[in-house]
Amino acid sequence: MRIDILTILPRLLEGPFADSIMKRALDKDCVEIHIHDIREYSTDKHKKVDDYAFGGGAGMVMTIQPIADLIEKLKAEREYDEVIYLTPDGEKLEQRMCNQLSLGTNLMMLCGHYKGVDQRVRDMYITREISIGDYVLSGGELAAAVLTDAIVRLIPGVLGDETSALSDSFQDQLLAPPVYTRPAEYNGRKVPEILMGGNLKAIDEWRHEQSVRRTQERRPDLLDHPEK
Ligand code: 6GU
C-alpha cells in the first residue's frame, strides 16, 4: 500500500511513523508513506496557502491552487482508491472503515487547517471525509496519523501472529479483557487464579466473560448495535 499525506505542517508527521509497528511496516515495505508539503506548490510569491473567507467571519480558509496542483500531479501518477479529507465534520472513524481502507492500494489524505479548505476542493477531489471523533483538533495531521496507524497495522505481514489484529477490541464488537504479566503478586495484588492454571478452555471462557462485562459497563452502545 502507498499513502500520500498532504499537509501544511509536514514536521507534525515525522514522529508518528518513526517507531515501533509503523517503522517496521515501512522497513518491511508493507507500506510507503509520502508526506507532501502543500506550501511548496503555492504559486503565490509569498507561498501563501490560505486567505480570508468570502462572506466574512473569523478564521482563514485553505486556498484551492496549491492543493489542486498537488492532487492533480499525484492523480496523474497513479489511481487512488480514496482521496480522504480529515475534518471534524466528516464521517466518524470506526474499525470497519479501517478494515475496508486497509484493502486499498493507493490512499491520499488531505489534512485540513484553519477554518478548513475551500469547498470546491472537496467537491472536485474528495471521495471520503473522515473525523476521528467528536472533539476538535488544531489540524488534521494527528487525525491522519491515527487513521494511517489504524489502517497499516491491518495490512498482512505488519503484525506478527502473536499480536494478531483479529483479537483487538472492536473487531468482534467487544472490548479487550484485562491482561497480566509477571510478577504473579505485586504489593498483595494477585493475578486471577484462573490465568495461572493451564486450562486453556477455562481461560478463554473467563476472558470472554470479562470482555462482555467490560463492554456492558463501559460501552453498552456496542452491544446495542451489533451491526456497527
Ligand atoms: Cl479529522 N480534524 C480536526 N481538525 N479535528 C478533528 C478531527 C479531524 N477529527 C476529530 N477532531
mmCIF file of N, CA and C and ligand atoms in Angstrom, residues 86-88 130-133 135-140 143, ligand 1:
data_model
loop_
_atom_site.group_PDB
_atom_site.id
_atom_site.type_symbol
_atom_site.label_atom_id
_atom_site.label_comp_id
_atom_site.label_asym_id
_atom_site.label_seq_id
_atom_site.Cartn_x
_atom_site.Cartn_y
_atom_site.Cartn_z
ATOM 1 N N LEU A 86 -9.441 14.837 6.054
ATOM 2 C CA LEU A 86 -9.584 14.707 7.507
ATOM 3 C C LEU A 86 -10.198 15.993 8.044
ATOM 4 N N THR A 87 -11.393 15.880 8.606
ATOM 5 C CA THR A 87 -12.125 17.067 9.024
ATOM 6 C C THR A 87 -13.105 16.719 10.144
ATOM 7 N N PRO A 88 -13.254 17.609 11.143
ATOM 8 C CA PRO A 88 -14.172 17.276 12.240
ATOM 9 C C PRO A 88 -15.622 17.128 11.784
ATOM 10 N N ILE A 130 -13.473 12.141 6.706
ATOM 11 C CA ILE A 130 -13.393 11.356 7.937
ATOM 12 C C ILE A 130 -12.981 12.233 9.115
ATOM 13 N N SER A 131 -13.682 12.040 10.245
ATOM 14 C CA SER A 131 -13.343 12.635 11.539
ATOM 15 C C SER A 131 -12.909 11.507 12.449
ATOM 16 N N ILE A 132 -11.978 11.765 13.381
ATOM 17 C CA ILE A 132 -11.595 10.678 14.290
ATOM 18 C C ILE A 132 -12.346 10.758 15.612
ATOM 19 N N GLY A 133 -13.302 11.662 15.753
ATOM 20 C CA GLY A 133 -14.096 11.691 16.986
ATOM 21 C C GLY A 133 -14.689 13.055 17.234
ATOM 22 N N TYR A 135 -14.482 15.834 18.901
ATOM 23 C CA TYR A 135 -13.686 16.842 19.595
ATOM 24 C C TYR A 135 -12.898 17.538 18.500
ATOM 25 N N VAL A 136 -12.375 18.734 18.798
ATOM 26 C CA VAL A 136 -11.722 19.497 17.739
ATOM 27 C C VAL A 136 -10.213 19.534 17.953
ATOM 28 N N LEU A 137 -9.476 19.097 16.947
ATOM 29 C CA LEU A 137 -8.017 19.207 16.929
ATOM 30 C C LEU A 137 -7.637 20.471 16.186
ATOM 31 N N SER A 138 -6.399 20.939 16.383
ATOM 32 C CA SER A 138 -5.998 22.163 15.686
ATOM 33 C C SER A 138 -5.689 21.920 14.218
ATOM 34 N N GLY A 139 -5.590 20.680 13.816
ATOM 35 C CA GLY A 139 -5.382 20.389 12.397
ATOM 36 C C GLY A 139 -5.611 18.925 12.138
ATOM 37 N N GLY A 140 -5.636 18.554 10.869
ATOM 38 C CA GLY A 140 -5.924 17.172 10.510
ATOM 39 C C GLY A 140 -4.724 16.238 10.589
ATOM 40 N N ALA A 143 -4.935 13.483 13.154
ATOM 41 C CA ALA A 143 -6.006 12.583 12.707
ATOM 42 C C ALA A 143 -5.498 11.689 11.567
HETATM 43 CL CL1 6GU B 1 -10.015 14.840 11.127
HETATM 44 N N1 6GU B 1 -9.584 17.201 12.170
HETATM 45 C C1 6GU B 1 -9.653 18.108 13.160
HETATM 46 N N2 6GU B 1 -9.131 19.326 12.988
HETATM 47 N N3 6GU B 1 -10.237 17.870 14.315
HETATM 48 C C2 6GU B 1 -10.744 16.650 14.489
HETATM 49 C C3 6GU B 1 -10.703 15.658 13.507
HETATM 50 C C4 6GU B 1 -10.095 15.981 12.336
HETATM 51 N N4 6GU B 1 -11.301 14.555 13.975
HETATM 52 C C5 6GU B 1 -11.708 14.870 15.198
HETATM 53 N N5 6GU B 1 -11.387 16.123 15.509
#
